[in-house]
Structures are given as structure tokens and as C-alpha cells.
Amino acid sequence: MYPLLCDLSHQPFPPRVWVYVPPCQFSTGREEEVVKTYPLVEEVFSPRETVRFCLGRKKLPFPGLILYLGGDLFYAVLLKRRTGFPLWVYGGYFKWLQKVDLYLARFLPDFERLDFDRKIFLGDLLFSSVSLFTSGVFPPGSPRFLFLPGSRKVFYPYLLPFFSQIGKELTRVYEGASLALGFPDHYNFCDIPELEAMPSFFHSFFGQTSSLMEEADLIITVPGSNNLEIAYRGKRGIVILPFWGLEKIPVEGPMFLLEKIPFWGKIVKEKLVKKSVRKRKWISLPNELLDREVLRELRGDLSVLEVLETIEEMLNKEPDIYFPPELFPRNASQRLAGMIGEWANGKAK
């Protein structure tokens, strides 16, 4: 969202931006305070306020456009019904198409798979916003290892101790190594009690992940949205999915109800999640998109030794990463900002 808002701010007549945060079981509760710092943002509505507005009757005193950028599309549909504004949907969400005025495909396979007239292939907003400059954030040392435990705190109690064990071995093998931990900007040190037990050679950073990525020699992370940025930056990356702790992975749909069943629910959920993970060819999105191992994947009952051997192997060769421009255009954010500007200009006439 942030890069798009920056591009919108450069339009001749920048729009007023209201952000509605939908309810989500994966939310941190701090989305509003982060979004309030973004350019052009006039109002931010919490999940409770979003629901209240969707179910209310008050009309907005100006024309507008609903741009869905993620979360539960149901609330965007409610906003459309509530306001009468057109709905543009970005991403790979194929539900409620009868309510969608324009579908903006993030990836070409989504565009080709969707039987829908009102669609365009836009490209990945993240790819168009990746900057390649370094900013000197990483602590001195070489090689530079960046550990990214993701944005969901539910994983931290078992991921951070595992990262700690890997880090201890890395400092033994690479005496001058620099190790950093990257967390989202909606957390701080006090939010993560597991950091108290992390060795002093780990340096923790909040909200500086992109800069850390650009400076790192190798990145160890979990499946998630940061995998694409690692690949877009052409970095060596290892995506790990340990099978111990799988019962803590948040899930959606019917399985969400299953895990609420005492005792047996967690056991059945763990078995189903393991089976699902084993069946998948890839667990990292860039690998799935290019159908090859752009980032190294390690899953199963992982050991520290297995990860260390993979790190040593990867440090000894250059990454082989290429994103064809016809499949991954770099101008998605600027293009979408221009489309919104054209729409707004047409409404003003």
C-alpha cells in the first residue's frame, strides 16, 4: 500500500484516502497506527469501525472508489453495497466476481485462469516498489546473515530458539559474521518476550527489513510474503518450514473450527497440515511462480546441521534469479496510480 500511496501523491490531483481495516484472525491490532503514517491517508477505520460502517446507513458526502488490496473481500463487497462506489480488486481473489467492477491481476497465471471480462494484468505492486539502494543498516561483519521469522508472533516461541541455535553455530564457523533479526514495524522489543533469551550477537531491527535484505549475504526465513522481495532483490535465501510446531500455524475455513476442538482437534489439524505441506511441490511463492527453486526450501523435522550445510553450500555460489519482464512488469504501482488518477479526473468532469 505504501508505495502506491507515494505514487498517488505525485498525481496532479491526489485523492483523499480512507483506509478500512477488515477483521482478520492474523491481524496484530496495530495496523491502524502504522497506516496513519502513510501519505494521503485521511482516515483509518479499525476492524470494529469497519463493520459498524458497513452495517450502518450514513452516506459519504463525496464520490469514491473502493480498492481492495487484501484481507476478506466480503467486507469490500459490503462497502460497495453501502456506498455504491465501484470496486477494484487486486490480487488473486476469484470470489464475488459479480460484485467486482475491475479485476487487477497480480500475476499472469491468475489473469489467464480467470474467466472474467473486466480484468487487466497489472503486475506485482511489490516488484515495482523494490529499491536497490543500501542504507548502512546492517551491523559490521562478514558474512551478513539476516533471519526473518515472519509477521505472526504465534511462530516466535519455537522459531526464535531454533534461529538462536543456528546463529551460535554460524558464529563458530564464521568468526567475523554479522547476524540480524528483522521484524515488522508494528512490533517493538517489548512485544516479543523471546528476544530476552536471544544471544547478544543477534541484532534486532523493527521496520527496516527491506534495507537489511539489500545488505544481507544470505537470508533465512519462513514461507510468506517476504519470500518474493528476497527473490526480487536477487538475494540468496533459505525458506524453512519445521514440522515441529505445525499445530500453531493459523488456518482459515473449516479447519479453523476443527482446531477449536479440545485435544483431538490439534492432533488432527497437525496431521492434515503435514499432509498438505508434503503434497505441495513448492512452499515458497517465487518458486511456485517460476516453477523452480529460486529460494532453497527446507521442510520436515529440520536439524541445525541440515540448515548449516545448506548455508555453506549457498554461500559458495551466486544466486540464479531472473524474472521475465513480460511476466513481472516493474511499473505496476505507477500504472495503478495513473489509472486511479484517470478515474478520478473523469468523475470530476
mmCIF file of C-alpha atoms in Angstrom:
data_model
loop_
_atom_site.group_PDB
_atom_site.id
_atom_site.type_symbol
_atom_site.label_atom_id
_atom_site.label_comp_id
_atom_site.label_asym_id
_atom_site.label_seq_id
_atom_site.Cartn_x
_atom_site.Cartn_y
_atom_site.Cartn_z
ATOM 1 C CA MET A 1 0.000 0.000 0.000
ATOM 2 C CA TYR A 2 2.742 2.473 0.942
ATOM 3 C CA PRO A 3 4.472 2.610 -2.491
ATOM 4 C CA LEU A 4 1.117 3.034 -4.238
ATOM 5 C CA LEU A 5 0.202 5.933 -1.948
ATOM 6 C CA CYS A 6 3.560 7.542 -2.709
ATOM 7 C CA ASP A 7 2.846 7.269 -6.438
ATOM 8 C CA LEU A 8 -0.685 8.608 -5.921
ATOM 9 C CA SER A 9 0.732 11.603 -4.070
ATOM 10 C CA HIS A 10 2.542 12.586 -7.280
ATOM 11 C CA GLN A 11 -0.670 12.723 -9.300
ATOM 12 C CA PRO A 12 -1.788 16.219 -10.423
ATOM 13 C CA PHE A 13 -4.848 15.940 -8.136
ATOM 14 C CA PRO A 14 -4.074 13.414 -5.368
ATOM 15 C CA PRO A 15 -7.148 11.641 -3.982
ATOM 16 C CA ARG A 16 -8.411 11.621 -0.422
ATOM 17 C CA VAL A 17 -7.657 8.210 1.080
ATOM 18 C CA TRP A 18 -9.722 6.432 3.710
ATOM 19 C CA VAL A 19 -8.488 3.026 4.859
ATOM 20 C CA TYR A 20 -10.908 0.414 6.199
ATOM 21 C CA VAL A 21 -9.133 -2.382 8.081
ATOM 22 C CA PRO A 22 -11.273 -5.556 7.925
ATOM 23 C CA PRO A 23 -11.478 -8.091 10.759
ATOM 24 C CA CYS A 24 -8.782 -10.739 10.410
ATOM 25 C CA GLN A 25 -7.567 -13.511 12.718
ATOM 26 C CA PHE A 26 -3.997 -12.799 11.568
ATOM 27 C CA SER A 27 -4.029 -9.086 12.454
ATOM 28 C CA THR A 28 -1.675 -7.637 15.070
ATOM 29 C CA GLY A 29 -4.000 -4.888 16.298
ATOM 30 C CA ARG A 30 -1.560 -2.143 15.290
ATOM 31 C CA GLU A 31 -2.453 -1.814 11.631
ATOM 32 C CA GLU A 32 -4.253 1.496 12.175
ATOM 33 C CA GLU A 33 -1.339 3.287 13.828
ATOM 34 C CA VAL A 34 1.044 2.160 11.063
ATOM 35 C CA VAL A 35 -1.291 3.116 8.206
ATOM 36 C CA LYS A 36 -1.902 6.560 9.727
ATOM 37 C CA THR A 37 1.718 7.461 8.929
ATOM 38 C CA TYR A 38 1.296 6.761 5.178
ATOM 39 C CA PRO A 39 0.982 9.560 2.596
ATOM 40 C CA LEU A 40 -2.516 10.851 1.722
ATOM 41 C CA VAL A 41 -4.244 8.824 4.458
ATOM 42 C CA GLU A 42 -7.008 10.991 5.925
ATOM 43 C CA GLU A 43 -8.938 8.431 7.965
ATOM 44 C CA VAL A 44 -8.244 4.912 9.233
ATOM 45 C CA PHE A 45 -11.062 2.703 10.497
ATOM 46 C CA SER A 46 -10.400 -0.154 12.911
ATOM 47 C CA PRO A 47 -11.966 -3.579 12.230
ATOM 48 C CA ARG A 48 -14.819 -2.793 14.624
ATOM 49 C CA GLU A 49 -15.405 0.605 12.994
ATOM 50 C CA THR A 50 -15.264 -1.010 9.549
ATOM 51 C CA VAL A 51 -18.002 -3.493 10.456
ATOM 52 C CA ARG A 52 -20.097 -0.748 12.044
ATOM 53 C CA PHE A 53 -19.782 1.424 8.935
ATOM 54 C CA CYS A 54 -20.607 -1.478 6.586
ATOM 55 C CA LEU A 55 -23.796 -2.208 8.508
ATOM 56 C CA GLY A 56 -24.800 1.421 9.015
ATOM 57 C CA ARG A 57 -26.813 3.846 6.905
ATOM 58 C CA LYS A 58 -24.789 7.031 6.833
ATOM 59 C CA LYS A 59 -23.883 8.146 3.293
ATOM 60 C CA LEU A 60 -20.476 9.505 2.353
ATOM 61 C CA PRO A 61 -20.539 13.140 1.180
ATOM 62 C CA PHE A 62 -18.264 12.573 -1.854
ATOM 63 C CA PRO A 63 -17.819 10.150 -4.785
ATOM 64 C CA GLY A 64 -15.239 7.415 -4.397
ATOM 65 C CA LEU A 65 -13.601 4.199 -5.480
ATOM 66 C CA ILE A 66 -13.068 1.057 -3.376
ATOM 67 C CA LEU A 67 -9.652 -0.519 -3.923
ATOM 68 C CA TYR A 68 -9.290 -3.961 -2.359
ATOM 69 C CA LEU A 69 -5.662 -4.775 -1.550
ATOM 70 C CA GLY A 70 -6.078 -7.814 0.697
ATOM 71 C CA GLY A 71 -7.958 -9.320 3.614
ATOM 72 C CA ASP A 72 -11.505 -10.616 3.421
ATOM 73 C CA LEU A 73 -13.180 -9.487 0.191
ATOM 74 C CA PHE A 74 -16.553 -9.838 1.883
ATOM 75 C CA TYR A 75 -16.033 -6.502 3.638
ATOM 76 C CA ALA A 76 -15.090 -4.774 0.390
ATOM 77 C CA VAL A 77 -18.348 -6.100 -1.114
ATOM 78 C CA LEU A 78 -20.236 -4.731 1.893
ATOM 79 C CA LEU A 79 -18.546 -1.353 1.390
ATOM 80 C CA LYS A 80 -19.599 -1.365 -2.262
ATOM 81 C CA ARG A 81 -23.207 -2.120 -1.314
ATOM 82 C CA ARG A 82 -23.072 0.512 1.428
ATOM 83 C CA THR A 83 -21.593 3.315 -0.699
ATOM 84 C CA GLY A 84 -22.457 2.461 -4.295
ATOM 85 C CA PHE A 85 -18.805 3.032 -5.219
ATOM 86 C CA PRO A 86 -17.146 0.856 -7.906
ATOM 87 C CA LEU A 87 -14.965 -1.975 -6.582
ATOM 88 C CA TRP A 88 -11.499 -2.722 -7.965
ATOM 89 C CA VAL A 89 -9.965 -5.954 -6.721
ATOM 90 C CA TYR A 90 -6.198 -6.501 -6.763
ATOM 91 C CA GLY A 91 -4.580 -9.898 -6.281
ATOM 92 C CA GLY A 92 -5.701 -13.468 -6.840
ATOM 93 C CA TYR A 93 -9.148 -13.469 -5.262
ATOM 94 C CA PHE A 94 -11.785 -15.051 -7.536
ATOM 95 C CA LYS A 95 -14.888 -14.883 -5.310
ATOM 96 C CA TRP A 96 -17.769 -12.408 -5.528
ATOM 97 C CA LEU A 97 -16.898 -11.597 -9.150
ATOM 98 C CA GLN A 98 -20.450 -10.475 -9.872
ATOM 99 C CA LYS A 99 -19.764 -7.591 -7.474
ATOM 100 C CA VAL A 100 -16.367 -6.644 -8.959
ATOM 101 C CA ASP A 101 -16.102 -3.744 -11.414
ATOM 102 C CA LEU A 102 -12.448 -4.327 -12.335
ATOM 103 C CA TYR A 103 -10.092 -7.186 -11.532
ATOM 104 C CA LEU A 104 -6.389 -6.258 -11.321
ATOM 105 C CA ALA A 105 -4.349 -9.449 -11.644
ATOM 106 C CA ARG A 106 -1.142 -9.535 -9.636
ATOM 107 C CA PHE A 107 0.348 -12.462 -11.583
ATOM 108 C CA LEU A 108 -0.185 -13.538 -15.196
ATOM 109 C CA PRO A 109 -1.394 -17.088 -14.330
ATOM 110 C CA ASP A 110 -4.208 -15.536 -12.264
ATOM 111 C CA PHE A 111 -5.148 -13.308 -15.203
ATOM 112 C CA GLU A 112 -5.190 -16.209 -17.665
ATOM 113 C CA ARG A 113 -7.077 -18.543 -15.325
ATOM 114 C CA LEU A 114 -9.907 -16.099 -14.610
ATOM 115 C CA ASP A 115 -12.903 -16.172 -16.956
ATOM 116 C CA PHE A 116 -13.977 -12.576 -16.432
ATOM 117 C CA ASP A 117 -14.372 -9.723 -18.926
ATOM 118 C CA ARG A 118 -13.485 -6.798 -16.704
ATOM 119 C CA LYS A 119 -9.872 -7.693 -15.952
ATOM 120 C CA ILE A 120 -6.362 -6.447 -16.687
ATOM 121 C CA PHE A 121 -2.918 -7.834 -15.965
ATOM 122 C CA LEU A 122 -1.373 -5.243 -13.684
ATOM 123 C CA GLY A 123 1.646 -6.989 -12.156
ATOM 124 C CA ASP A 124 3.004 -7.182 -8.625
ATOM 125 C CA LEU A 125 2.916 -3.883 -6.729
ATOM 126 C CA LEU A 126 5.762 -5.166 -4.571
ATOM 127 C CA PHE A 127 8.065 -5.742 -7.559
ATOM 128 C CA SER A 128 7.525 -2.218 -8.849
ATOM 129 C CA SER A 129 8.482 -0.750 -5.464
ATOM 130 C CA VAL A 130 11.649 -2.710 -4.650
ATOM 131 C CA SER A 131 14.523 -0.255 -4.337
ATOM 132 C CA LEU A 132 18.094 -1.420 -4.801
ATOM 133 C CA PHE A 133 19.974 1.105 -2.693
ATOM 134 C CA THR A 134 21.770 0.230 0.550
ATOM 135 C CA SER A 135 21.499 2.335 3.666
ATOM 136 C CA GLY A 136 24.149 1.002 6.027
ATOM 137 C CA VAL A 137 21.699 -0.530 8.497
ATOM 138 C CA PHE A 138 23.371 -3.921 8.888
ATOM 139 C CA PRO A 139 25.867 -4.275 11.763
ATOM 140 C CA PRO A 140 29.543 -4.543 10.715
ATOM 141 C CA GLY A 141 30.858 -8.002 9.923
ATOM 142 C CA SER A 142 31.034 -10.604 7.198
ATOM 143 C CA PRO A 143 29.254 -12.644 6.035
ATOM 144 C CA ARG A 144 25.965 -10.924 6.882
ATOM 145 C CA PHE A 145 23.108 -13.266 7.846
ATOM 146 C CA LEU A 146 19.548 -11.993 8.120
ATOM 147 C CA PHE A 147 16.904 -14.028 9.983
ATOM 148 C CA LEU A 148 13.245 -13.227 9.283
ATOM 149 C CA PRO A 149 10.715 -15.072 11.493
ATOM 150 C CA GLY A 150 7.728 -13.531 9.663
ATOM 151 C CA SER A 151 4.983 -11.267 10.954
ATOM 152 C CA ARG A 152 2.961 -13.737 13.038
ATOM 153 C CA LYS A 153 4.024 -13.893 16.661
ATOM 154 C CA VAL A 154 2.491 -17.334 17.088
ATOM 155 C CA PHE A 155 5.603 -18.776 15.403
ATOM 156 C CA TYR A 156 8.179 -16.917 17.509
ATOM 157 C CA PRO A 157 8.288 -19.191 20.599
ATOM 158 C CA TYR A 158 9.688 -22.076 18.579
ATOM 159 C CA LEU A 159 11.320 -20.273 15.622
ATOM 160 C CA LEU A 160 13.500 -17.851 17.579
ATOM 161 C CA PRO A 161 15.151 -20.571 19.735
ATOM 162 C CA PHE A 162 15.888 -22.504 16.521
ATOM 163 C CA PHE A 163 17.366 -19.364 14.960
ATOM 164 C CA SER A 164 19.431 -18.932 18.124
ATOM 165 C CA GLN A 165 20.921 -22.423 17.751
ATOM 166 C CA ILE A 166 21.744 -21.787 14.089
ATOM 167 C CA GLY A 167 23.297 -18.438 14.992
ATOM 168 C CA LYS A 168 25.571 -19.968 17.630
ATOM 169 C CA GLU A 169 26.952 -22.403 15.055
ATOM 170 C CA LEU A 170 27.346 -19.668 12.446
ATOM 171 C CA THR A 171 29.435 -17.512 14.789
ATOM 172 C CA ARG A 172 31.612 -20.538 15.482
ATOM 173 C CA VAL A 173 32.140 -21.347 11.784
ATOM 174 C CA TYR A 174 32.312 -17.732 10.543
ATOM 175 C CA GLU A 175 34.146 -15.785 13.251
ATOM 176 C CA GLY A 176 33.513 -12.351 11.760
ATOM 177 C CA ALA A 177 29.866 -12.944 10.880
ATOM 178 C CA SER A 178 27.143 -10.359 11.445
ATOM 179 C CA LEU A 179 23.677 -11.610 12.434
ATOM 180 C CA ALA A 180 20.463 -9.591 12.310
ATOM 181 C CA LEU A 181 16.818 -10.306 13.130
ATOM 182 C CA GLY A 182 14.185 -8.397 11.162
ATOM 183 C CA PHE A 183 10.651 -7.745 12.447
ATOM 184 C CA PRO A 184 7.709 -5.712 11.049
ATOM 185 C CA ASP A 185 7.338 -2.090 12.103
ATOM 186 C CA HIS A 186 4.174 -2.807 14.113
ATOM 187 C CA TYR A 187 6.227 -4.649 16.756
ATOM 188 C CA ASN A 188 8.839 -3.466 19.217
ATOM 189 C CA PHE A 189 11.242 -5.231 21.577
ATOM 190 C CA CYS A 190 8.703 -5.364 24.424
ATOM 191 C CA ASP A 191 6.181 -7.200 22.233
ATOM 192 C CA ILE A 192 8.468 -10.217 21.796
ATOM 193 C CA PRO A 193 9.498 -11.753 25.146
ATOM 194 C CA GLU A 194 11.567 -14.420 23.346
ATOM 195 C CA LEU A 195 14.113 -11.731 22.437
ATOM 196 C CA GLU A 196 15.263 -11.637 26.055
ATOM 197 C CA ALA A 197 16.807 -15.085 25.588
ATOM 198 C CA MET A 198 18.471 -14.362 22.227
ATOM 199 C CA PRO A 199 22.313 -14.230 22.266
ATOM 200 C CA SER A 200 23.895 -10.772 22.193
ATOM 201 C CA PHE A 201 25.413 -11.335 18.747
ATOM 202 C CA PHE A 202 21.898 -11.115 17.283
ATOM 203 C CA HIS A 203 20.931 -7.510 16.478
ATOM 204 C CA SER A 204 17.164 -6.894 16.320
ATOM 205 C CA PHE A 205 15.584 -4.380 13.940
ATOM 206 C CA PHE A 206 11.982 -3.240 13.517
ATOM 207 C CA GLY A 207 10.569 -1.818 10.292
ATOM 208 C CA GLN A 208 13.878 -1.939 8.403
ATOM 209 C CA THR A 209 13.557 -5.318 6.702
ATOM 210 C CA SER A 210 13.955 -4.054 3.126
ATOM 211 C CA SER A 211 17.242 -2.295 3.888
ATOM 212 C CA LEU A 212 18.512 -5.329 5.787
ATOM 213 C CA MET A 213 17.586 -7.599 2.869
ATOM 214 C CA GLU A 214 19.520 -5.468 0.416
ATOM 215 C CA GLU A 215 22.675 -5.643 2.530
ATOM 216 C CA ALA A 216 22.471 -9.294 3.573
ATOM 217 C CA ASP A 217 24.623 -12.037 2.060
ATOM 218 C CA LEU A 218 22.090 -14.731 2.935
ATOM 219 C CA ILE A 219 18.563 -14.672 4.367
ATOM 220 C CA ILE A 220 16.888 -17.394 6.439
ATOM 221 C CA THR A 221 13.116 -17.055 6.633
ATOM 222 C CA VAL A 222 9.769 -18.876 6.662
ATOM 223 C CA PRO A 223 7.125 -19.109 3.903
ATOM 224 C CA GLY A 224 5.442 -15.749 3.487
ATOM 225 C CA SER A 225 5.200 -12.523 1.532
ATOM 226 C CA ASN A 226 8.839 -11.585 2.213
ATOM 227 C CA ASN A 227 9.943 -14.518 0.029
ATOM 228 C CA LEU A 228 9.055 -12.551 -3.087
ATOM 229 C CA GLU A 229 11.023 -9.489 -2.011
ATOM 230 C CA ILE A 230 14.075 -11.649 -1.282
ATOM 231 C CA ALA A 231 13.875 -13.093 -4.791
ATOM 232 C CA TYR A 232 13.129 -9.726 -6.409
ATOM 233 C CA ARG A 233 16.307 -8.382 -4.831
ATOM 234 C CA GLY A 234 18.291 -11.306 -6.238
ATOM 235 C CA LYS A 235 19.366 -12.498 -2.803
ATOM 236 C CA ARG A 236 20.352 -15.924 -1.549
ATOM 237 C CA GLY A 237 17.509 -17.200 0.582
ATOM 238 C CA ILE A 238 16.566 -20.304 2.545
ATOM 239 C CA VAL A 239 12.889 -20.862 3.324
ATOM 240 C CA ILE A 240 12.401 -23.227 6.251
ATOM 241 C CA LEU A 241 9.242 -24.940 7.452
ATOM 242 C CA PRO A 242 9.974 -27.116 10.501
ATOM 243 C CA PHE A 243 7.348 -29.775 11.135
ATOM 244 C CA TRP A 244 7.620 -29.341 14.880
ATOM 245 C CA GLY A 245 5.125 -26.642 15.844
ATOM 246 C CA LEU A 246 2.872 -27.041 12.798
ATOM 247 C CA GLU A 247 -0.142 -27.210 15.103
ATOM 248 C CA LYS A 248 0.418 -23.499 15.815
ATOM 249 C CA ILE A 249 0.007 -22.424 12.204
ATOM 250 C CA PRO A 250 -3.143 -20.270 11.903
ATOM 251 C CA VAL A 251 -5.607 -21.650 9.360
ATOM 252 C CA GLU A 252 -8.789 -20.487 7.667
ATOM 253 C CA GLY A 253 -12.004 -22.196 6.592
ATOM 254 C CA PRO A 254 -13.411 -25.399 8.135
ATOM 255 C CA MET A 255 -10.035 -26.326 9.658
ATOM 256 C CA PHE A 256 -10.246 -23.165 11.786
ATOM 257 C CA LEU A 257 -13.266 -24.718 13.515
ATOM 258 C CA LEU A 258 -11.501 -28.074 13.766
ATOM 259 C CA GLU A 259 -8.625 -26.676 15.799
ATOM 260 C CA LYS A 260 -11.093 -25.389 18.401
ATOM 261 C CA ILE A 261 -11.937 -28.977 19.397
ATOM 262 C CA PRO A 262 -10.034 -29.734 22.647
ATOM 263 C CA PHE A 263 -7.065 -32.121 22.368
ATOM 264 C CA TRP A 264 -8.084 -34.126 19.275
ATOM 265 C CA GLY A 265 -8.599 -31.010 17.160
ATOM 266 C CA LYS A 266 -4.910 -30.068 17.384
ATOM 267 C CA ILE A 267 -3.767 -33.618 16.660
ATOM 268 C CA VAL A 268 -5.959 -33.950 13.577
ATOM 269 C CA LYS A 269 -5.012 -30.455 12.417
ATOM 270 C CA GLU A 270 -1.288 -31.237 12.688
ATOM 271 C CA LYS A 271 -1.699 -34.414 10.619
ATOM 272 C CA LEU A 272 -3.711 -32.597 7.951
ATOM 273 C CA VAL A 273 -1.265 -29.683 7.754
ATOM 274 C CA LYS A 274 1.726 -32.059 7.447
ATOM 275 C CA LYS A 275 -0.024 -33.987 4.687
ATOM 276 C CA SER A 276 -0.843 -30.762 2.855
ATOM 277 C CA VAL A 277 2.726 -29.448 3.131
ATOM 278 C CA ARG A 278 4.217 -32.728 1.903
ATOM 279 C CA LYS A 279 1.919 -32.749 -1.138
ATOM 280 C CA ARG A 280 2.871 -29.239 -2.255
ATOM 281 C CA LYS A 281 5.624 -29.021 -4.841
ATOM 282 C CA TRP A 282 6.731 -25.629 -3.538
ATOM 283 C CA ILE A 283 6.166 -23.804 -0.243
ATOM 284 C CA SER A 284 7.706 -20.509 -1.382
ATOM 285 C CA LEU A 285 5.746 -18.228 -3.740
ATOM 286 C CA PRO A 286 8.640 -17.241 -6.073
ATOM 287 C CA ASN A 287 9.457 -20.934 -6.568
ATOM 288 C CA GLU A 288 5.814 -21.627 -7.343
ATOM 289 C CA LEU A 289 5.572 -18.740 -9.812
ATOM 290 C CA LEU A 290 8.739 -19.711 -11.720
ATOM 291 C CA ASP A 291 8.352 -23.454 -11.086
ATOM 292 C CA ARG A 292 11.947 -23.863 -9.981
ATOM 293 C CA GLU A 293 13.906 -23.493 -6.755
ATOM 294 C CA VAL A 294 14.763 -19.795 -6.776
ATOM 295 C CA LEU A 295 14.985 -19.852 -2.972
ATOM 296 C CA ARG A 296 16.182 -23.027 -1.290
ATOM 297 C CA GLU A 297 13.426 -24.867 0.576
ATOM 298 C CA LEU A 298 13.892 -26.965 3.694
ATOM 299 C CA ARG A 299 10.901 -28.629 5.329
ATOM 300 C CA GLY A 300 10.363 -31.501 7.710
ATOM 301 C CA ASP A 301 11.978 -32.402 11.032
ATOM 302 C CA LEU A 302 14.847 -29.993 10.457
ATOM 303 C CA SER A 303 18.136 -30.030 12.330
ATOM 304 C CA VAL A 304 20.623 -27.221 12.866
ATOM 305 C CA LEU A 305 23.237 -29.233 10.944
ATOM 306 C CA GLU A 306 20.962 -29.517 7.898
ATOM 307 C CA VAL A 307 20.457 -25.760 7.803
ATOM 308 C CA LEU A 308 24.187 -25.072 8.300
ATOM 309 C CA GLU A 309 25.167 -27.371 5.435
ATOM 310 C CA THR A 310 22.685 -25.585 3.172
ATOM 311 C CA ILE A 311 24.027 -22.166 4.221
ATOM 312 C CA GLU A 312 27.607 -23.198 3.439
ATOM 313 C CA GLU A 313 26.578 -24.596 0.056
ATOM 314 C CA MET A 314 24.680 -21.435 -0.902
ATOM 315 C CA LEU A 315 27.431 -19.035 0.167
ATOM 316 C CA ASN A 316 29.760 -20.718 -2.291
ATOM 317 C CA LYS A 317 27.687 -19.970 -5.390
ATOM 318 C CA GLU A 318 25.981 -16.975 -6.956
ATOM 319 C CA PRO A 319 22.165 -16.843 -6.939
ATOM 320 C CA ASP A 320 20.480 -17.620 -10.253
ATOM 321 C CA ILE A 321 17.345 -15.494 -10.263
ATOM 322 C CA TYR A 322 15.617 -13.948 -13.275
ATOM 323 C CA PHE A 323 12.093 -12.570 -13.555
ATOM 324 C CA PRO A 324 10.951 -12.166 -17.210
ATOM 325 C CA PRO A 325 9.658 -8.596 -17.647
ATOM 326 C CA GLU A 326 6.639 -9.766 -19.653
ATOM 327 C CA LEU A 327 5.526 -11.771 -16.598
ATOM 328 C CA PHE A 328 6.753 -9.362 -13.924
ATOM 329 C CA PRO A 329 6.381 -5.735 -15.084
ATOM 330 C CA ARG A 330 8.143 -3.204 -12.869
ATOM 331 C CA ASN A 331 5.638 -0.375 -13.319
ATOM 332 C CA ALA A 332 2.540 -1.842 -11.622
ATOM 333 C CA SER A 333 2.361 0.755 -8.845
ATOM 334 C CA GLN A 334 2.848 3.744 -11.162
ATOM 335 C CA ARG A 335 0.366 2.293 -13.638
ATOM 336 C CA LEU A 336 -2.315 1.751 -10.991
ATOM 337 C CA ALA A 337 -1.787 5.262 -9.623
ATOM 338 C CA GLY A 338 -2.295 6.605 -13.142
ATOM 339 C CA MET A 339 -5.491 4.553 -13.593
ATOM 340 C CA ILE A 340 -6.906 5.874 -10.330
ATOM 341 C CA GLY A 341 -5.963 9.407 -11.358
ATOM 342 C CA GLU A 342 -7.723 8.991 -14.718
ATOM 343 C CA TRP A 343 -10.815 7.598 -12.988
ATOM 344 C CA ALA A 344 -10.902 10.478 -10.507
ATOM 345 C CA ASN A 345 -10.400 13.027 -13.281
ATOM 346 C CA GLY A 346 -13.289 11.505 -15.224
ATOM 347 C CA LYS A 347 -15.562 11.676 -12.179
ATOM 348 C CA ALA A 348 -14.641 15.323 -11.612
ATOM 349 C CA LYS A 349 -15.692 16.346 -15.135
#
